[in-house]
Coordinates of C-alpha atoms in Angstrom, one line a residue:
M1 CA -213.0 143.4 -133.8
A2 CA -212.5 147.2 -133.9
S3 CA -215.5 149.4 -134.6
L4 CA -215.8 150.5 -138.2
V5 CA -217.4 153.8 -137.1
P6 CA -215.5 156.5 -135.2
T7 CA -216.7 157.0 -131.7
S8 CA -214.7 160.0 -130.5
F9 CA -216.4 163.3 -130.7
F10 CA -213.7 164.8 -133.0
L11 CA -214.3 162.1 -135.6
L12 CA -218.0 162.4 -135.2
A13 CA -217.7 166.0 -136.2
A14 CA -215.6 165.0 -139.2
A15 CA -218.3 162.6 -140.2
L16 CA -220.8 165.3 -140.0
S17 CA -218.7 167.4 -142.4
S18 CA -218.8 164.6 -144.9
L19 CA -222.5 164.7 -144.8
T20 CA -222.4 168.4 -145.5
F21 CA -220.2 167.8 -148.5
A22 CA -222.5 165.1 -149.7
Y23 CA -225.4 167.5 -149.5
A24 CA -223.5 170.1 -151.5
A25 CA -222.6 167.6 -154.2
N26 CA -226.2 166.5 -154.6
N27 CA -227.3 170.1 -154.6
N28 CA -224.9 171.2 -157.3
N29 CA -227.6 172.3 -159.7
N30 CA -228.3 176.0 -159.9
S31 CA -231.9 175.4 -161.0
C32 CA -232.6 173.8 -157.7
P33 CA -233.0 176.2 -154.7
N34 CA -230.9 175.8 -151.6
Y35 CA -232.6 175.6 -148.3
E36 CA -232.6 179.1 -146.7
Y37 CA -234.9 178.3 -143.8
I38 CA -236.0 175.4 -141.6
F39 CA -239.3 175.0 -139.7
Q40 CA -240.0 172.4 -137.1
V41 CA -243.1 171.2 -135.3
G42 CA -242.9 168.2 -133.0
D43 CA -242.3 167.0 -129.5
S44 CA -239.4 166.5 -127.1
L45 CA -237.4 164.7 -129.8
A46 CA -237.1 168.0 -131.6
D47 CA -237.6 170.6 -128.9
T48 CA -234.6 172.9 -128.6
G49 CA -235.9 174.8 -125.5
N50 CA -239.6 175.7 -125.8
R51 CA -241.0 173.6 -123.0
F52 CA -239.0 175.1 -120.2
R53 CA -240.0 178.6 -121.3
I54 CA -243.7 178.0 -120.9
S55 CA -245.1 179.4 -117.6
N56 CA -245.6 177.0 -114.7
V57 CA -244.2 174.1 -116.8
K58 CA -244.0 170.7 -115.2
S59 CA -241.8 167.9 -116.6
S60 CA -240.8 164.5 -115.4
Y61 CA -237.6 164.7 -117.5
R62 CA -235.7 167.9 -116.4
A63 CA -233.9 168.9 -119.6
D64 CA -233.3 172.3 -118.0
H65 CA -230.9 170.5 -115.5
F66 CA -227.5 169.1 -115.8
P67 CA -226.4 166.6 -117.2
Y68 CA -228.7 167.4 -120.1
G69 CA -226.6 169.1 -122.8
E70 CA -223.3 168.1 -121.3
K71 CA -221.9 166.4 -124.4
F72 CA -222.0 169.4 -126.8
F73 CA -223.3 172.5 -125.2
G74 CA -221.7 172.0 -121.8
K75 CA -224.9 173.1 -120.1
P76 CA -228.7 172.3 -120.3
T77 CA -230.5 174.0 -123.2
G78 CA -233.9 172.4 -122.9
R79 CA -232.9 169.7 -125.3
F80 CA -233.9 166.3 -124.1
S81 CA -230.5 164.7 -124.8
D82 CA -226.9 164.9 -123.8
G83 CA -226.3 167.2 -126.8
R84 CA -227.6 167.8 -130.3
L85 CA -230.8 166.5 -131.8
V86 CA -231.7 165.5 -135.3
I87 CA -232.9 169.0 -136.2
D88 CA -229.5 170.4 -135.1
Y89 CA -227.6 168.0 -137.3
I90 CA -229.8 168.9 -140.2
A91 CA -229.2 172.7 -139.7
M92 CA -225.5 172.1 -139.5
S93 CA -225.5 170.0 -142.7
L94 CA -227.3 172.8 -144.5
K95 CA -224.8 175.3 -143.1
L96 CA -227.6 177.2 -141.3
P97 CA -227.6 178.3 -137.6
L98 CA -229.1 176.0 -135.0
L99 CA -232.8 176.6 -135.0
N100 CA -234.0 178.8 -132.1
P101 CA -237.1 177.9 -130.1
Y102 CA -240.2 180.0 -130.7
M103 CA -240.4 180.9 -127.0
V104 CA -237.1 182.8 -127.0
K105 CA -238.7 186.1 -128.1
E106 CA -235.4 187.9 -128.4
A107 CA -233.8 185.3 -130.6
N108 CA -232.8 185.6 -134.2
F109 CA -235.4 183.9 -136.4
S110 CA -233.9 184.9 -139.7
Y111 CA -233.5 181.3 -140.7
G112 CA -236.8 179.8 -139.5
V113 CA -238.2 178.7 -136.1
N114 CA -238.6 175.7 -134.0
C115 CA -242.1 175.3 -132.6
A116 CA -241.6 171.7 -131.2
V117 CA -242.5 171.3 -127.5
G118 CA -241.6 168.5 -125.2
G119 CA -244.6 166.4 -124.2
A120 CA -246.7 167.6 -127.1
T121 CA -249.4 165.4 -128.5
V122 CA -251.0 165.4 -132.0
L123 CA -254.6 165.3 -130.7
N124 CA -256.1 168.0 -128.6
D125 CA -256.9 167.6 -124.9
P126 CA -260.7 167.0 -125.3
F127 CA -260.0 163.8 -127.2
Y128 CA -258.2 162.4 -124.1
V129 CA -260.6 163.9 -121.5
A130 CA -263.4 162.0 -123.3
R131 CA -261.4 158.8 -122.7
N132 CA -260.5 159.5 -119.1
I133 CA -256.9 160.2 -119.9
T134 CA -255.3 163.1 -118.1
T135 CA -253.2 165.6 -120.0
T136 CA -251.0 168.3 -118.6
Q137 CA -252.1 172.0 -118.6
D138 CA -248.9 172.9 -120.4
N139 CA -249.5 170.5 -123.4
R140 CA -248.9 172.3 -126.7
P141 CA -250.4 170.0 -129.2
L142 CA -250.0 170.2 -133.0
R143 CA -252.8 172.7 -133.3
A144 CA -251.1 175.1 -130.8
Q145 CA -247.7 174.8 -132.6
L146 CA -249.3 175.7 -135.9
R147 CA -250.8 178.8 -134.3
W148 CA -247.3 179.7 -133.2
L149 CA -246.1 179.2 -136.8
T150 CA -249.0 181.4 -138.1
T151 CA -248.0 184.2 -135.6
Y152 CA -244.3 183.9 -136.6
L153 CA -245.2 184.2 -140.3
K154 CA -247.4 187.2 -139.7
T155 CA -244.7 189.0 -137.8
T156 CA -241.8 188.2 -140.1
C157 CA -242.8 188.0 -143.7
H158 CA -246.1 189.8 -143.2
T159 CA -248.0 189.0 -146.4
R160 CA -249.2 185.7 -147.7
Q161 CA -247.3 186.1 -150.9
K162 CA -244.0 186.9 -149.1
C163 CA -244.5 184.1 -146.6
S164 CA -245.2 181.6 -149.5
K165 CA -241.8 182.6 -150.9
V166 CA -240.1 182.0 -147.6
L167 CA -241.7 178.6 -147.1
G168 CA -240.9 177.7 -150.7
K169 CA -237.2 178.0 -149.8
S170 CA -237.6 176.0 -146.6
L171 CA -237.2 172.6 -145.3
F172 CA -240.3 171.8 -143.1
M173 CA -239.8 169.1 -140.5
F174 CA -243.2 167.8 -139.5
G175 CA -242.5 165.7 -136.4
E176 CA -241.8 163.1 -135.3
F177 CA -245.3 163.3 -133.9
G178 CA -247.6 160.8 -132.2
G179 CA -245.3 159.1 -129.6
N180 CA -246.7 161.2 -126.8
D181 CA -250.3 160.3 -127.7
Y182 CA -249.6 156.6 -127.3
Y183 CA -247.4 157.3 -124.2
L184 CA -250.4 159.1 -122.6
A185 CA -252.8 156.2 -123.3
L186 CA -250.5 153.4 -122.3
S187 CA -249.3 155.2 -119.2
A188 CA -252.9 155.7 -118.2
G189 CA -253.5 151.9 -118.3
K190 CA -255.1 151.7 -121.7
S191 CA -254.6 148.5 -123.6
I192 CA -252.6 148.3 -126.8
E193 CA -255.8 147.3 -128.5
E194 CA -257.4 150.6 -127.4
A195 CA -254.3 152.6 -128.3
I196 CA -254.5 151.2 -131.9
T197 CA -257.9 152.8 -132.3
F198 CA -256.2 156.2 -131.9
V199 CA -254.1 155.7 -135.0
P200 CA -256.6 156.9 -137.6
H201 CA -257.4 160.0 -135.5
I202 CA -253.7 160.8 -135.0
V203 CA -252.8 160.3 -138.7
K204 CA -255.8 162.3 -139.9
T205 CA -254.7 165.2 -137.7
I206 CA -251.1 165.1 -139.0
V207 CA -252.3 165.1 -142.6
K208 CA -254.6 168.0 -141.8
G209 CA -251.7 169.9 -140.4
I210 CA -249.5 169.2 -143.4
K211 CA -252.2 170.5 -145.7
Q212 CA -252.2 173.7 -143.6
V213 CA -248.5 174.4 -144.1
I214 CA -248.8 173.5 -147.8
R215 CA -251.5 176.2 -148.1
Y216 CA -249.0 178.6 -146.4
G217 CA -246.5 177.7 -149.2
A218 CA -244.4 174.8 -147.9
K219 CA -242.9 172.8 -150.8
R220 CA -240.5 170.4 -149.1
I221 CA -241.9 168.5 -146.1
V222 CA -240.3 165.7 -144.1
V223 CA -242.6 163.5 -142.0
P224 CA -240.8 161.1 -139.8
G225 CA -242.4 157.9 -138.3
I226 CA -242.2 156.9 -134.7
Y227 CA -239.2 155.1 -133.1
P228 CA -239.6 151.5 -131.9
L229 CA -241.1 152.3 -128.5
G230 CA -240.8 148.7 -127.3
C231 CA -237.0 149.1 -127.3
F232 CA -236.9 152.1 -125.0
P233 CA -236.0 151.6 -121.3
Y234 CA -239.2 153.3 -120.1
Y235 CA -241.4 150.8 -121.9
L236 CA -239.2 147.9 -121.1
T237 CA -239.3 148.8 -117.4
M238 CA -242.9 149.9 -117.0
F239 CA -244.5 147.1 -119.2
S240 CA -242.1 144.2 -118.5
S241 CA -243.3 140.7 -119.0
L242 CA -242.4 137.3 -117.6
D243 CA -243.2 135.6 -120.9
Y244 CA -240.1 135.5 -123.0
E245 CA -242.2 135.2 -126.2
D246 CA -243.3 138.8 -125.6
Y247 CA -239.8 139.9 -126.6
D248 CA -238.1 139.9 -130.0
E249 CA -234.6 138.9 -130.9
F250 CA -233.2 142.3 -129.7
G251 CA -235.0 142.1 -126.3
C252 CA -237.6 144.6 -127.3
L253 CA -241.4 144.3 -126.4
K254 CA -243.0 143.0 -129.6
A255 CA -246.6 144.3 -128.9
Y256 CA -245.5 147.9 -128.4
N257 CA -243.4 147.8 -131.6
E258 CA -246.3 146.4 -133.5
L259 CA -248.4 149.3 -132.4
V260 CA -245.7 151.6 -133.7
M261 CA -245.4 149.7 -137.0
Y262 CA -249.1 150.0 -137.5
H263 CA -249.0 153.7 -136.9
N264 CA -246.0 154.1 -139.3
D265 CA -247.6 152.1 -142.0
Y266 CA -250.9 154.0 -141.7
L267 CA -249.0 157.3 -141.8
E268 CA -247.0 156.3 -144.9
R269 CA -250.1 155.2 -146.8
A270 CA -251.8 158.5 -145.9
L271 CA -248.8 160.4 -147.2
S272 CA -248.8 158.5 -150.4
I273 CA -252.4 159.6 -151.0
L274 CA -251.5 163.2 -150.0
K275 CA -248.7 163.2 -152.6
L276 CA -251.2 162.5 -155.3
E277 CA -253.3 165.4 -154.2
Y278 CA -250.3 167.8 -154.1
S279 CA -248.1 166.7 -157.0
N280 CA -246.1 170.0 -156.8
V281 CA -245.0 169.4 -153.2
A282 CA -242.2 167.1 -152.1
I283 CA -243.4 165.1 -149.1
K284 CA -240.9 162.6 -147.7
Y285 CA -241.6 159.9 -145.1
I286 CA -238.6 159.1 -143.0
D287 CA -238.5 155.7 -141.3
Y288 CA -237.1 156.5 -137.8
Y289 CA -238.0 153.0 -136.8
A290 CA -235.7 151.5 -139.4
A291 CA -232.9 153.9 -138.4
V292 CA -232.9 152.6 -134.8
K293 CA -233.4 149.0 -135.8
S294 CA -230.3 149.1 -138.0
I295 CA -228.3 150.2 -134.8
L296 CA -229.9 147.3 -132.8
E297 CA -228.9 144.9 -135.5
R298 CA -225.2 145.9 -135.5
P299 CA -224.5 148.1 -132.5
S300 CA -220.7 147.6 -132.5
Y301 CA -220.6 148.7 -136.2
F302 CA -222.0 152.0 -135.2
G303 CA -219.8 152.3 -132.1
F304 CA -222.3 151.4 -129.4
N305 CA -221.8 149.0 -126.6
K306 CA -223.9 145.9 -127.2
K307 CA -224.3 145.1 -123.5
S308 CA -225.9 148.5 -122.8
I309 CA -227.8 148.9 -126.0
L310 CA -231.2 148.8 -124.2
K311 CA -230.0 150.7 -121.1
A312 CA -230.3 154.4 -120.3
C313 CA -227.1 156.3 -120.0
C314 CA -228.6 158.8 -117.5
G315 CA -230.6 156.6 -115.2
I316 CA -230.5 154.5 -112.1
G317 CA -231.5 150.9 -111.1
G318 CA -233.1 147.9 -112.7
Q319 CA -232.2 145.9 -115.7
Y320 CA -232.4 148.9 -118.0
N321 CA -230.9 151.5 -115.7
Y322 CA -234.3 153.2 -115.4
D323 CA -236.5 154.1 -112.5
D324 CA -239.6 156.1 -113.2
D325 CA -239.5 157.7 -109.8
I326 CA -235.8 158.8 -110.0
L327 CA -235.2 160.3 -113.4
C328 CA -232.3 162.0 -115.2
G329 CA -231.9 165.6 -114.2
T330 CA -232.4 164.9 -110.5
S331 CA -229.6 165.0 -108.0
E332 CA -229.7 161.3 -107.3
V333 CA -228.9 160.4 -110.9
Q334 CA -225.6 160.6 -112.7
A335 CA -224.9 160.0 -116.4
C336 CA -222.7 157.2 -117.7
S337 CA -219.1 158.1 -118.4
D338 CA -219.3 157.7 -122.2
S339 CA -222.7 158.5 -123.6
A340 CA -221.4 157.9 -127.1
K341 CA -221.5 154.2 -126.3
Y342 CA -225.2 154.4 -125.5
L343 CA -228.3 154.4 -127.8
H344 CA -230.6 155.7 -125.0
W345 CA -230.0 158.8 -123.0
D346 CA -232.7 159.1 -120.2
G347 CA -235.0 156.1 -120.9
I348 CA -237.3 157.8 -123.4
H349 CA -235.0 160.0 -125.5
L350 CA -231.8 159.1 -127.4
T351 CA -228.2 160.2 -127.1
E352 CA -226.6 162.7 -129.4
K353 CA -224.6 159.9 -131.0
A354 CA -227.9 158.1 -131.8
Y355 CA -229.5 161.2 -133.2
Y356 CA -226.6 161.7 -135.5
Y357 CA -227.3 158.4 -137.3
V358 CA -231.0 159.1 -137.5
A359 CA -230.2 162.5 -139.0
E360 CA -228.2 160.8 -141.7
H361 CA -231.5 159.3 -143.0
V362 CA -233.1 162.8 -143.2
I363 CA -230.1 164.5 -144.7
N364 CA -229.6 161.9 -147.4
S365 CA -233.3 162.1 -148.4
T366 CA -233.5 165.9 -148.4
S367 CA -230.4 166.4 -150.4
S368 CA -231.6 164.4 -153.4
K369 CA -232.6 166.2 -156.6
E370 CA -235.9 164.3 -156.6
F371 CA -236.8 166.0 -153.4
Q372 CA -235.4 169.5 -154.2
C373 CA -236.1 170.0 -157.8
L374 CA -239.8 170.4 -158.2
Q375 CA -241.5 170.7 -161.5

């Protein structure tokens, strides 16, 4: 049966245009402000080039090397994918320029700034040092990114009143955040049971950060949950099991997805409480887990190859086309011939095609009158 979803890049662009028109239709109320700016904090899932502009940076995944960026940009841009990310699709749907990374000092920041950094954690380094978990010197956790945001605001809108007006006309993307915190713990040999104890600390820090940007004047804030880590080639390779009961019907590791679901549920409950405290602010939780799960349930419908749905496009070796010692961006590894058929790009990040469908969830939520028209 033929796919019901277009897979060529031309048709994908057409589908994006339809999202833009849907946004315009939902926003056809002059009493509701258009988004004039976008702000982003987060990790490699949203980083548009910050990480590789930090001095003495080290990264396992070389997003500054080809074939990263090959699908859309034709060259590596520091994005951890073959092309665009969720934040890029959001900007395009709002008819705004793609968001420049904070570390490009000569860039145009007239429409906001992207402070997301690959490898960034929510929690600060001392939390991990106390638990014998090694972090990298180039980690830029949430607190550091919010300092960047503060500096940006001071140098662009200058006064608290003017900055509040800017943020009041903005869409603020707060994450996805937290995936690297669990990645650090689990990669260091910590048990899932111990990683679960991190959840309250991580969510508390996220909420504290959201309160900070609300004080700055943010009115419309999107807070995504974490993807199903147990379905990613990295986790499937590094934590493989001989017990078939450890896997779900999609072939994903159940225990790691249960950790993610616990995190997401805890975060969503915390945001519900936060909404009561700030009734004049629109705070929207976006279920990234559900977005990926819907693709796993019907891969061919979305134009993906069912046989490679858990394999990395840019990888080498093993059941999941992933080897932690030979990663995408190195000379030994070539990308697959058609990344649009793949959900996973390099084993820990998604393809541009996958990010498009995740972006749909955000765009549909942020274009609603309930989100835009605050009392």
